[in-house]
XYZ file of C-alpha atoms in Angstrom:
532
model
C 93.387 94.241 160.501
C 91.097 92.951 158.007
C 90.895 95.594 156.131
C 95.061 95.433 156.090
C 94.624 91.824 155.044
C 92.321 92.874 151.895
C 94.284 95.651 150.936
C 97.425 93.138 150.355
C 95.221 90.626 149.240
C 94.121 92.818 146.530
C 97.999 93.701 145.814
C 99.124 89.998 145.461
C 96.092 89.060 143.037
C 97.214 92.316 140.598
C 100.884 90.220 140.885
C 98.877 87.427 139.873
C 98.828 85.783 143.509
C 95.082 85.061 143.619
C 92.700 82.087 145.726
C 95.479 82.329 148.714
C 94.987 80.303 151.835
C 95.838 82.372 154.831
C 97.777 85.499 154.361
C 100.219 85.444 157.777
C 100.921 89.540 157.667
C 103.878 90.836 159.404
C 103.546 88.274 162.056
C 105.554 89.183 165.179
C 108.502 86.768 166.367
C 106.048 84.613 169.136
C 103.405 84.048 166.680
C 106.338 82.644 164.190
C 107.632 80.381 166.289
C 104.410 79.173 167.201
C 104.223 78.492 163.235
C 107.409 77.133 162.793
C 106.695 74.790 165.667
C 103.549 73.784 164.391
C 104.653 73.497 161.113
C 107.659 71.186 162.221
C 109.940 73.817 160.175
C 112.360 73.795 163.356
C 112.713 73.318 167.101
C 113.352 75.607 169.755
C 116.929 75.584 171.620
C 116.951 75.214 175.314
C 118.330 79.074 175.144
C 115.368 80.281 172.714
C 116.476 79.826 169.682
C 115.059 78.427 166.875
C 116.915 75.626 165.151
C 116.328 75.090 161.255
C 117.548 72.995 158.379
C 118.423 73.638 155.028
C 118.427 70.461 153.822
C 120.334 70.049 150.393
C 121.393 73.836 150.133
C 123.383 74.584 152.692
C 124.962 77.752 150.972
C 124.422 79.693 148.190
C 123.704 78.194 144.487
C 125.769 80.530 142.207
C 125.486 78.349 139.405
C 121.270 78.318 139.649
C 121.262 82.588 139.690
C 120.179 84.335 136.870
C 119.218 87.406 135.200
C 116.540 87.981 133.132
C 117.292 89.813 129.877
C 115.016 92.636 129.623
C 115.278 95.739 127.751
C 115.506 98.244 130.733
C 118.591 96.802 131.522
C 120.346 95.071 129.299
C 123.139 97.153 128.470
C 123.667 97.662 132.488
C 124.264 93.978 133.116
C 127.317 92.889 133.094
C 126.593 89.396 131.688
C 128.356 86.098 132.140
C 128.691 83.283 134.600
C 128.372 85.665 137.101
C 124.824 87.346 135.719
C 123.711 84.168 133.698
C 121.131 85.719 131.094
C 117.580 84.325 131.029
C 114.573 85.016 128.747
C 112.296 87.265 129.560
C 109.398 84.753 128.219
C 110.683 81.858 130.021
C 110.764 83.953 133.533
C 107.125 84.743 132.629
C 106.012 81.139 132.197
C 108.340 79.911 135.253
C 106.833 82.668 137.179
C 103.595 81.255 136.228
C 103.633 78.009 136.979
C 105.206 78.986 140.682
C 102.661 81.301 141.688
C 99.547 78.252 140.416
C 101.808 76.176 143.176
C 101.289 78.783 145.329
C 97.347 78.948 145.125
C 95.196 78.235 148.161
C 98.706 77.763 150.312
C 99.319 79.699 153.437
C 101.641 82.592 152.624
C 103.879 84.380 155.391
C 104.132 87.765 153.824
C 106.908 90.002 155.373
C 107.165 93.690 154.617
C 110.581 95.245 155.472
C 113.213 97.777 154.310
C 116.830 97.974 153.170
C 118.497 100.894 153.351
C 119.100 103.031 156.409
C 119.383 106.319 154.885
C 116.120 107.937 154.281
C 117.135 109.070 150.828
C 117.899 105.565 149.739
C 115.393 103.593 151.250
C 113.764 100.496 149.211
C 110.163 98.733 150.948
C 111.274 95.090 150.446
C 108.048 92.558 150.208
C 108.643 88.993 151.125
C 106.292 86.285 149.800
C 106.798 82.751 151.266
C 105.493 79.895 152.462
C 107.978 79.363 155.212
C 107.328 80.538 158.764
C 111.127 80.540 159.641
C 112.013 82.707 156.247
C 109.578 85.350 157.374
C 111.543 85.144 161.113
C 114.827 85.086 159.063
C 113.366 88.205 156.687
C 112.101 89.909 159.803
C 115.737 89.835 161.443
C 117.983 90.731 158.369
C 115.734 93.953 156.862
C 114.838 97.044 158.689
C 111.482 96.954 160.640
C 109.457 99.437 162.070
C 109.491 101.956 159.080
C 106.613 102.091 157.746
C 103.150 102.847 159.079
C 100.978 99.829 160.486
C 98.079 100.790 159.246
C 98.630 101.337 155.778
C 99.937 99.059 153.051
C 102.833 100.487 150.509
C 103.499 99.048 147.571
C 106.989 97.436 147.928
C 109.680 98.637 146.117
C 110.894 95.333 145.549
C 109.541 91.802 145.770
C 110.766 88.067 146.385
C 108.389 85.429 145.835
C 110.055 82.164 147.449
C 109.214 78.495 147.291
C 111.203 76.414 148.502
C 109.224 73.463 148.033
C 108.823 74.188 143.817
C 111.072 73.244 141.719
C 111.616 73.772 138.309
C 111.984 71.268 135.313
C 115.215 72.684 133.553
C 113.887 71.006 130.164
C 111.049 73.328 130.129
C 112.176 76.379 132.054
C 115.993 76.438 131.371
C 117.395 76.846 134.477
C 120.525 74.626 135.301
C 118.728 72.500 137.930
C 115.432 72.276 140.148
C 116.397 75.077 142.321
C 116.286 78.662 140.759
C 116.908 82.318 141.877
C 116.199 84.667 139.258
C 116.398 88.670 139.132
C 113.978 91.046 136.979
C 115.303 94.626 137.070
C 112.767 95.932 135.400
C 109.784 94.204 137.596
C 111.759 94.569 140.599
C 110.950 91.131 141.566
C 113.172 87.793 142.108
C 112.080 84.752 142.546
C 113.557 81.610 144.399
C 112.944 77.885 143.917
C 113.381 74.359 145.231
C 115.978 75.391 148.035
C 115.672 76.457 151.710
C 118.912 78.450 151.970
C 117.418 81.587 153.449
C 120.822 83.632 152.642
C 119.230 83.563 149.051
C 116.644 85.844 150.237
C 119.247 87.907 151.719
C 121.986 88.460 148.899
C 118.851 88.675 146.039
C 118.049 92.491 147.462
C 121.547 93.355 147.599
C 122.096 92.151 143.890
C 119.145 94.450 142.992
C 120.353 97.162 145.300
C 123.739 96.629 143.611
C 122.294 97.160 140.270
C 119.848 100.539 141.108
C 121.932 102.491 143.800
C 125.373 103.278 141.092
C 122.177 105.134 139.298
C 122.397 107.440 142.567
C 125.300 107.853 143.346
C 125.759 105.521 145.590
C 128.596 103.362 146.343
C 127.150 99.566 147.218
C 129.820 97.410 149.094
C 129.931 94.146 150.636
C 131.609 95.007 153.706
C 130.743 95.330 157.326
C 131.759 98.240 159.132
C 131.377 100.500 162.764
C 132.130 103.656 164.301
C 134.696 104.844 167.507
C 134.311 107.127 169.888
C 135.300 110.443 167.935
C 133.384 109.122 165.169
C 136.233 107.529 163.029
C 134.537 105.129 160.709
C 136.094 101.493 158.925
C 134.800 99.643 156.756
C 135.793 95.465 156.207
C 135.978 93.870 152.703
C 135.767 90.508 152.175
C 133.651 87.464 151.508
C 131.981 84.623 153.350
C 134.330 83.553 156.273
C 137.092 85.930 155.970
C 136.012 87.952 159.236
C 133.979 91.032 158.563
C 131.027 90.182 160.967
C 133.778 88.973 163.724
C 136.473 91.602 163.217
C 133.471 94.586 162.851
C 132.076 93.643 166.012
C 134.514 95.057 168.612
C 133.151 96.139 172.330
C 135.123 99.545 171.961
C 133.213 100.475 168.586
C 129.828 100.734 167.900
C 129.023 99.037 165.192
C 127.270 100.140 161.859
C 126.352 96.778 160.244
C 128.011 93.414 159.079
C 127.509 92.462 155.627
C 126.321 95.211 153.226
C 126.311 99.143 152.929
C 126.562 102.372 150.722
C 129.025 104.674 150.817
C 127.227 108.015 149.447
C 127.768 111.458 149.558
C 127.119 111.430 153.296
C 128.633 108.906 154.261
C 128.213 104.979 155.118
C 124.610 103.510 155.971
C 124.141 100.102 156.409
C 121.596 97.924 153.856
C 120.327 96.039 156.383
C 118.620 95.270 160.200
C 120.365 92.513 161.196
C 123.256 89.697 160.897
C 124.071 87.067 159.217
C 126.963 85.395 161.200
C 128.786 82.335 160.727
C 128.331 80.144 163.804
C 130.585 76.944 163.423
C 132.957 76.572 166.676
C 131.979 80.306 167.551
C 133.181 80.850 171.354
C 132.237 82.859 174.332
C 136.145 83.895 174.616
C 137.150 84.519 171.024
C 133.950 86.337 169.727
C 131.694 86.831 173.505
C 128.727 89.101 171.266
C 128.061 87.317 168.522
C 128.089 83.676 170.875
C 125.460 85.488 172.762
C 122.908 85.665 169.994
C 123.404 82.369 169.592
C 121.498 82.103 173.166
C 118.418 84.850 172.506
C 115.169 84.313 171.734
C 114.103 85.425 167.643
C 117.707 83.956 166.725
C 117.374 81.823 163.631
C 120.101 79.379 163.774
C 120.912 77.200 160.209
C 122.057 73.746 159.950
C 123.539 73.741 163.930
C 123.356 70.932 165.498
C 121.133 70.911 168.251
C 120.597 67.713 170.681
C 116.999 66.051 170.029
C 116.377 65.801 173.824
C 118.267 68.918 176.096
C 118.117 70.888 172.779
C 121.671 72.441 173.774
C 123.657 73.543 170.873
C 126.706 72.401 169.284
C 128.423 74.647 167.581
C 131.540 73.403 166.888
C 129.503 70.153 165.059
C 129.838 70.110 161.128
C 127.678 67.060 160.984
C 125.510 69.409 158.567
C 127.562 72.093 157.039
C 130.489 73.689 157.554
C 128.732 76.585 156.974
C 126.186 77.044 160.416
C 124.740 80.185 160.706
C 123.067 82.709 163.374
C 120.463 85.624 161.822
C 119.644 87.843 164.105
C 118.624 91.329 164.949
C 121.376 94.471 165.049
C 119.733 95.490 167.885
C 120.421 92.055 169.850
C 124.384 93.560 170.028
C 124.896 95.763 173.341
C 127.072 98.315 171.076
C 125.776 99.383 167.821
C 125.318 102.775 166.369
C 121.643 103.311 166.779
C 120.493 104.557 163.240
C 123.370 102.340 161.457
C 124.972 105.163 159.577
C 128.117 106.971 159.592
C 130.622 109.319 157.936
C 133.384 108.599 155.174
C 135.159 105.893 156.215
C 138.988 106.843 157.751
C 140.171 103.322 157.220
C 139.192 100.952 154.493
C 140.299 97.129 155.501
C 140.356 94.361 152.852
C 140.322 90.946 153.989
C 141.583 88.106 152.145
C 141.819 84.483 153.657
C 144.689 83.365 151.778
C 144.719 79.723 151.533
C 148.437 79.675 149.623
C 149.688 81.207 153.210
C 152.179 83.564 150.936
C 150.356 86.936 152.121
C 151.505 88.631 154.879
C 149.189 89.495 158.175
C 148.879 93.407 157.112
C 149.966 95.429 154.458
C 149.090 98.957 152.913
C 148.105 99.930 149.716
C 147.931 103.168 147.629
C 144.729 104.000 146.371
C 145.960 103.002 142.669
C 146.660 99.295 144.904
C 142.947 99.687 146.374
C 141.399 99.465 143.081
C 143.662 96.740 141.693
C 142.911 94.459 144.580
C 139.326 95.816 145.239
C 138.845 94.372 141.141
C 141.020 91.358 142.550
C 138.947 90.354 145.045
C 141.106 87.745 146.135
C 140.556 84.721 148.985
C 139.708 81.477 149.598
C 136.128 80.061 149.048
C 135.733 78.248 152.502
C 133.817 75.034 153.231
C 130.049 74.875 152.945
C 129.192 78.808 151.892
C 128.467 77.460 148.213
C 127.684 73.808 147.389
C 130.821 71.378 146.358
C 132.892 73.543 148.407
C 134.619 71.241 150.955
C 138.103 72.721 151.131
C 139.436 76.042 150.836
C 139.845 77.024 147.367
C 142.060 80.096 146.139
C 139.903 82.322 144.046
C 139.313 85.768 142.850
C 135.845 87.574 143.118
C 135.781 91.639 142.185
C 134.879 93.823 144.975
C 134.897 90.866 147.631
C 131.220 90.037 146.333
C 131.083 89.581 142.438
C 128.291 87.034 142.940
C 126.293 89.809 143.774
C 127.082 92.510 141.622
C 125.246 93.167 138.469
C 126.763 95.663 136.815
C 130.616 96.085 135.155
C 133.261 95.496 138.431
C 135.090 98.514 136.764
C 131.349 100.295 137.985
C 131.998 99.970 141.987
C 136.055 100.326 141.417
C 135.913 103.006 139.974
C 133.520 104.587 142.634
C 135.989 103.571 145.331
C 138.920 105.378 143.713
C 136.580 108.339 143.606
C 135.779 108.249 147.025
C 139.271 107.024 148.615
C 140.657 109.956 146.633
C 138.347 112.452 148.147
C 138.162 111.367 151.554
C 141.714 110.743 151.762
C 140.533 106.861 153.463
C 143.448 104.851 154.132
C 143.425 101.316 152.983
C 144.822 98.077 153.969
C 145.016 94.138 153.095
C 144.731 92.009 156.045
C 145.246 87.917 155.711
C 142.758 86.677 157.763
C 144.196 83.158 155.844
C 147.253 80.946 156.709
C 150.457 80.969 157.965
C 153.706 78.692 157.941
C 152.786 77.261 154.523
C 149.340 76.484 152.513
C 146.275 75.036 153.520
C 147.183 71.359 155.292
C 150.641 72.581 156.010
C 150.467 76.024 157.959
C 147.984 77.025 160.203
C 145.121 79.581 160.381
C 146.043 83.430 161.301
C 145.196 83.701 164.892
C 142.322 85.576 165.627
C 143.968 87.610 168.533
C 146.894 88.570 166.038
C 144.339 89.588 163.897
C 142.216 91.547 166.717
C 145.897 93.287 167.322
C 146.713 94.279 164.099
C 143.255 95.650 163.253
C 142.570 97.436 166.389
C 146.043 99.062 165.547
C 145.281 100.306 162.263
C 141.745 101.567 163.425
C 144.319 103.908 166.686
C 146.353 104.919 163.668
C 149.380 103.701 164.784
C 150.396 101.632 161.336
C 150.278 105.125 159.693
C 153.653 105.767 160.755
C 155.407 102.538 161.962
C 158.448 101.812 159.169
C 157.280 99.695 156.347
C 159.265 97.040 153.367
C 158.072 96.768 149.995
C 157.768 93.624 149.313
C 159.645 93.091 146.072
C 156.964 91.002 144.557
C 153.454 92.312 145.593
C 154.901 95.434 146.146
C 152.827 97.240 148.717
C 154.355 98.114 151.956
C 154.303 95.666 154.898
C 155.460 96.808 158.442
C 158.400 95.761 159.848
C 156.754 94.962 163.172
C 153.563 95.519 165.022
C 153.395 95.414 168.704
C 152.754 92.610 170.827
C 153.277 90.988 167.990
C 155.469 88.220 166.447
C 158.519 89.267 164.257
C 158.298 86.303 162.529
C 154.474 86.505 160.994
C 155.661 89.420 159.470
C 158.101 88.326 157.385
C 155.949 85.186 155.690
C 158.878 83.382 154.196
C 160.118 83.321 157.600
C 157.414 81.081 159.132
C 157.626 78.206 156.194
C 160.193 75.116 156.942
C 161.118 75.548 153.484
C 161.833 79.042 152.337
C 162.383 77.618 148.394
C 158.973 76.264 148.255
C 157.627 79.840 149.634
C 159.187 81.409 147.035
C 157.349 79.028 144.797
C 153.817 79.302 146.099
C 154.918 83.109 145.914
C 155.457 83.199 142.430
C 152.223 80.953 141.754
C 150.026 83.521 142.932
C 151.764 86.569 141.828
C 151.288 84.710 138.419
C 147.117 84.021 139.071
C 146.827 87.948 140.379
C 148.424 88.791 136.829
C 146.234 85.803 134.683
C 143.026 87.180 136.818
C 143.665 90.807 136.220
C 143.598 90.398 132.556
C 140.064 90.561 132.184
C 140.017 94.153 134.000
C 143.022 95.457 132.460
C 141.843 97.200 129.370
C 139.103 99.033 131.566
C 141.280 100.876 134.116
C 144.052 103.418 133.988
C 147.723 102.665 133.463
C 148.564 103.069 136.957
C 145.938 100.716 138.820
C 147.352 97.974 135.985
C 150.795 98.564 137.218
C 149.929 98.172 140.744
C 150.015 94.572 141.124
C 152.350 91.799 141.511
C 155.658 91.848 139.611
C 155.686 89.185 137.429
């Protein structure tokens, strides 16, 4: 062990990590809780948990991520507010300054892996001097896949801080907290906020950026497996289902948040989930409540009482936007090495705050790409900061945030790859119904469950279907055990006038959105949107 310990203590001085306290080395779960506990970083849940807060940054900071400008990327960024730029001199000084913070400071270094498929596989090193990040990094990433006793040199680093900030005078970031990516080192480093889901989405970003190189397809989706092997994969961002809807007790699952889609098939990025926890149920999603209850659970900004320590998750006093990280293999039905074949059904969700959408309806593979490129949904309350209320939005490939390179990139790889594999694709409102946000209500989950675990039997493929005259994809005329009515939208609003309204309104912010993709895709995937 001490010769492990030299080994990486010779690896972070050549990063320029020198005169470090304690070097905490792939610590198992029991010996971090032990340091989160003695560390007053959290408490422990009268179910074995471990309760942490975020303070401040209780979601992501989209507006504090940047890109540094570097030559062996530069003309593979696709740069904006998206992928702020950042020079490369400033990152050095900044980087500087952080790691002199970091001197003679106890450091929990965590070494994991993303990627499931052998081929693809990245060593992921995490530097930080948080016990609970290391617990969170240990549950999210792939363990177990490399040697114990030798030491690789990772693939790709994060050095995090949470305790440094940064002066934006001097280092030009837009605030104290930072979370900057360096292609070309491979390295990111994070600043001035606890939000361990920055840890998280930095590797995909860079995963997002190298994998196109391969030939690899990176998506922010969840997705799992049936019985005769039938695979599905779920679009969509933060809080429009993909963790609950993926997890199903008839499928296995393949992963909940982030995968490739290669030549062989799907494979999942990551080890673990990352699940949204606010008023989660034992009735309405049984697995994912149960990890909620199991030892090596990190649980974020859930309210836990100061004396039982039971949990209340249906609380918001912190966030809206609680969350439970745990290990895949805490779920009783996953598929045990997290990869699959080409996907028969691709599902994009969309929580449609206008309530206009209807529950399901299916798209060509020309209407894939435009509303892959679309990305469109609400941004619900607490997964980025200011966020209180849903707000409509658009965001390519359900996950622009995190994706470096051109959206036109990853569309374009989907059309490839729907085309080949003959997938089948579908957009599922996961939003509201009976009018807009305040007025209607949210899609039942059950209807939801229904309509999903109908697609997935193939039983949509050849119930009768409408074109709806202004979206113009097909919608079923009725599903099963379902309500008439919530298929026909306008039918569900008191006022069918101001439907048509709202209607128009977002066919019109599809159209204004699209402009920015149009001149970089083919005449038919332009002419596959809204009618306007």
């Amino acid at each position: 062990m001490n010769r492990m310990i030299d080994a990486l203590r010779n690896q972070l001085a050549n990063q320029g990590l020198q005169e470090t306290g304690r070097l905490l080395h792939n610590l198992p779960p029991a010996l971090l809780y032990e340091e989160i506990v003695r560390r007053q970083e959290g408490c422990i849940t009268n179910n074995g948990a471990v309760v942490v807060q975020t303070g401040r940054y209780t979601g992501r900071s989209p507006n504090d991520r940047f890109v540094v400008d570097e030559p062996s990327s530069r003309h593979q960024v696709a740069w904006g507010r998206v992928n702020q730029p950042f020079d490369e001199e400033r990152y050095m000084r900044l980087r500087s300054r952080m790691l002199a913070y970091l001197q003679r400071r106890d450091l929990f270094v965590q070494d994991v892996c993303a990627c499931h498929h052998p081929q693809h596989r990245r060593r992921v090193r995490l530097v930080t001097e948080l016990a609970w990040h290391a617990l969170f990094a240990r549950n999210l990433f792939i363990n177990g896949s490399m040697p114990r006793d030798t030491l690789a040199i990772p693939d790709l680093n994060i050095i995090a801080a949470p305790h440094f900030a940064a002066d934006p005078k001097q280092d030009g970031t837009n605030s104290e907290a930072f979370i900057i990516l360096h292609p070309g080192r491979r390295e990111v480093l994070i600043g001035a906020t606890h939000y361990a889901g920055e840890n998280k989405k930095s590797i995909f970003s860079m995963l997002n950026y190298l994998l196109p190189q391969e030939g690899v397809l990176p998506m922010h989706c969840s997705a799992n497996v049936g019985e005769r092997g039938n695979v599905a994969i779920f679009f969509g961002l933060s809080g429009t289902g993909k963790t609950t809807l993926s997890t199903d007790v008839h499928r296995r699952m393949i992963g909940d948040d982030e995968h490739g889609w290669g030549p062989q098939g799907v494979f999942n990025f990551e080890g673990g989930c990352y699940a949204k926890a606010i008023r989660l149920s034992a009735q309405a999603e049984p697995e994912i409540w149960a990890c909620t209850r199991r030892f090596g659970t990190v649980l974020e900004n859930v309210v836990c009482h100061p004396e039982t320590r039971e949990l209340d998750l249906d609380s918001e006093a912190l966030t809206e936007n609680t969350r439970a990280a745990y290990p895949l293999a805490f779920l009783d039905n996953i598929q045990p090495d997290s990869q699959g074949g080409h996907p028969e059904h691709v599902i994009m969700l969309t929580a449609d705050a206008f309530g206009v959408l209807p529950p399901v309806a299916r798209l060509t593979p020309d209407q894939a790409m435009y509303h892959f490129l679309s990305g469109y949904t609400a941004k619900l309350a607490g997964t980025e900061r200011g966020i209180k209320d849903p707000v409509a939005s658009f965001s390519s490939c359900f996950g622009e945030p995190f994706m470096v390179q051109d959206p036109t990139v990853y569309a374009t790889m989907l059309g490839e790859r729907l085309a080949q594999h003959g997938s089948r694709c579908w957009l599922v409102n996961t939003g509201w119904t009976g009018g807009p946000f305040g007025e209607g209500s949210r899609m039942p989950i059950q209807e939801t469950r229904n309509i999903v675990n109908r697609i997935l039997a193939n039983e949509l493929d050849t119930i009768p279907t409408r074109e709806d005259s202004l979206f113009r994809f097909q919608v079923p005329l009725a599903i099963p055990a379902m309500s008439s009515n919530l298929m026909q939208p306008r039918q569900t609003w008191r006022d069918g006038e101001a439907y048509d309204y709202q209607a128009r309104q977002l066919a019109k912010r599809f159209a204004d959105n699209f402009t920015r993709h149009a001149s970089k895709v083919s005449l038919a995937v332009r002419e596959s949107g809204p009618s306007v």
